[in-house]
């Protein structure tokens, strides 16, 4: 009898254990990931620990950054892949919606890359944008990642997933669990004031954290038995940390979410709370430390997590294989836009029935987005046999008038404020007109009208007035005018230039640009320091040094593969221009036909992660008339927007060297020692002489040289450069300073 009872006890014990294991096997485990901007990168660290413990996740819910990380993990990305992806991501470019320099048209590179602020200006009212970024780069990144994973829709994900957004018209939380995964994820992550609201299924959506930043109840309703929660929301801070208006507003905005968490935290079976106090929602540059914080917090819950460990049921497909190419079928355009199909497809630069990468698609979208004509560009793929049609949903930006601003200082033009009025679709749908008014010590303007015809020949009209005053050595005047033998060391030179152009241009692959047109140029140089042959009755006497009114035909060929306009890391360039001058409209001066040729070639080569070498050579020469000194080549100075034949040259002041021809070489080493800060070492060498190619002097050792050490930095106004230069020939040093985009 005792033996039977013992056998029964053993049998009952094993039955209970088996039922317990079976019950454990049947447990549904959910994962909820809160929003928190950059602090949400801590989710990656927590996921590493969850995967290490072979925990099978049955459903994922996420809000904002939790939606991004959760959606990609549900699509099949491993925590290690997510770590690598987000460490390589340029979040500044994402947040500011920066369009790469290579994506811009040559017209935009030349004239549009100088404004700091751009505001819609309709009916004489300045509008404040609803967000810093329209979110196009954000969408491009997430869309590419979901397509590579072959999980672009909710129903395709390996793990069931949903995310939360906020309908800003109704102030209601919206659960997104069907349709486009990428589109829903960016709607959930549209941080107010950073990203503009997202239109999805006729709803205007913003960050889900506004209404439900930790959607645990919705996840529990999916039948989850156990829920792991990772919370990266802010806590309330003490008064000594509330020193600014932004800090106070942030504290107030956190009241609701913190109150909600008092109710939601007890509903979380395993609550992981990373220490994110040192970080804020935009601390993406500290991503490594944030991920580590998530991992550290999850390890503190290791005992609890191991209770959920289940090797048998935690099977998960291998990390997402990188499949970055597809065979493109048709290109289908849908949406609300008035631009010709040829204009849009020309910008996209995608060819049907060819192999393309997702990078090619993103590059095409960047090309189109760089026009600033479209509010959003979305797309999806539709399989058709072995090919995939790509269907673009394009929404045109109905705002067509803007006020833009910039500021700059250099040693020639001094301080200046730029105010710009830009109008799109003034006459044609695909045209753009722009007027720069430059206010400062030297008043200037720059007008452009451009009809962008995509892959076809575009049409441009330009007019500019440029003037400056500067002290120059009298020796310079003796070489470039009829003045001589006067007892002065320096004179005050007043230079003005009026240039009008009509041209046609086309491009190839965004790198080659060919332009041809007719140019009118009026040049006047004068001084009031020395008065010679002036009318005694003139109340404002001046001595005219140069006064020409010229017509020319011109053509140019440019190649540009640089990755940045100010501090390139890699790429090459070539600039060549030819002018044939055939008339002088100033009847007092007779000018024979003459031509000017000039060109430059150079390249940037990365030598190390932080070191870049720049080597370049340039030249220019005039063939024909010898009595037009205003179009000589003038070398010297640094930091200003150059016009005509004025060329920078380290070690010499502005207009120190001049002749009708020159040849110059430049070598630079750029050391990017910390973030946006760099040390630049430069050396330039030149021969400057009349008829330099006829005399053979261009073969000889350079007569002029200069060396510079400089500090460069990207600022909110644009690049800042401080350079100290020295020339062995001058035996004196010069300090150059410039701040802001050059205009």
Short mmCIF file of C-alpha atoms in Angstrom, two decimals, residues 325-331 349-357 360-361 386-390 509:
data_model
loop_
_atom_site.label_atom_id
_atom_site.label_comp_id
_atom_site.label_asym_id
_atom_site.label_seq_id
_atom_site.Cartn_x
_atom_site.Cartn_y
_atom_site.Cartn_z
CA UNK A 325 18.34 45.27 -55.35
CA UNK A 326 15.20 44.70 -57.37
CA UNK A 327 14.24 44.65 -61.02
CA UNK A 328 12.08 47.68 -61.61
CA UNK A 329 8.95 47.47 -63.73
CA UNK A 330 6.68 50.44 -64.42
CA UNK A 331 7.00 53.83 -62.73
CA UNK A 349 16.16 59.38 -62.60
CA UNK A 350 14.87 55.79 -62.40
CA UNK A 351 14.69 53.59 -65.48
CA UNK A 352 12.09 50.86 -65.88
CA UNK A 353 13.19 47.30 -66.65
CA UNK A 354 16.54 47.83 -64.92
CA UNK A 355 18.09 46.61 -61.68
CA UNK A 356 17.95 49.33 -59.05
CA UNK A 357 18.89 49.46 -55.38
CA UNK A 360 18.89 54.46 -55.99
CA UNK A 361 15.23 54.94 -55.09
CA UNK A 386 9.84 39.01 -62.02
CA UNK A 387 9.61 42.79 -61.84
CA UNK A 388 8.22 45.20 -59.29
CA UNK A 389 6.28 48.26 -60.30
CA UNK A 390 6.97 51.29 -58.15
CA UNK A 509 23.55 62.19 -63.76
#
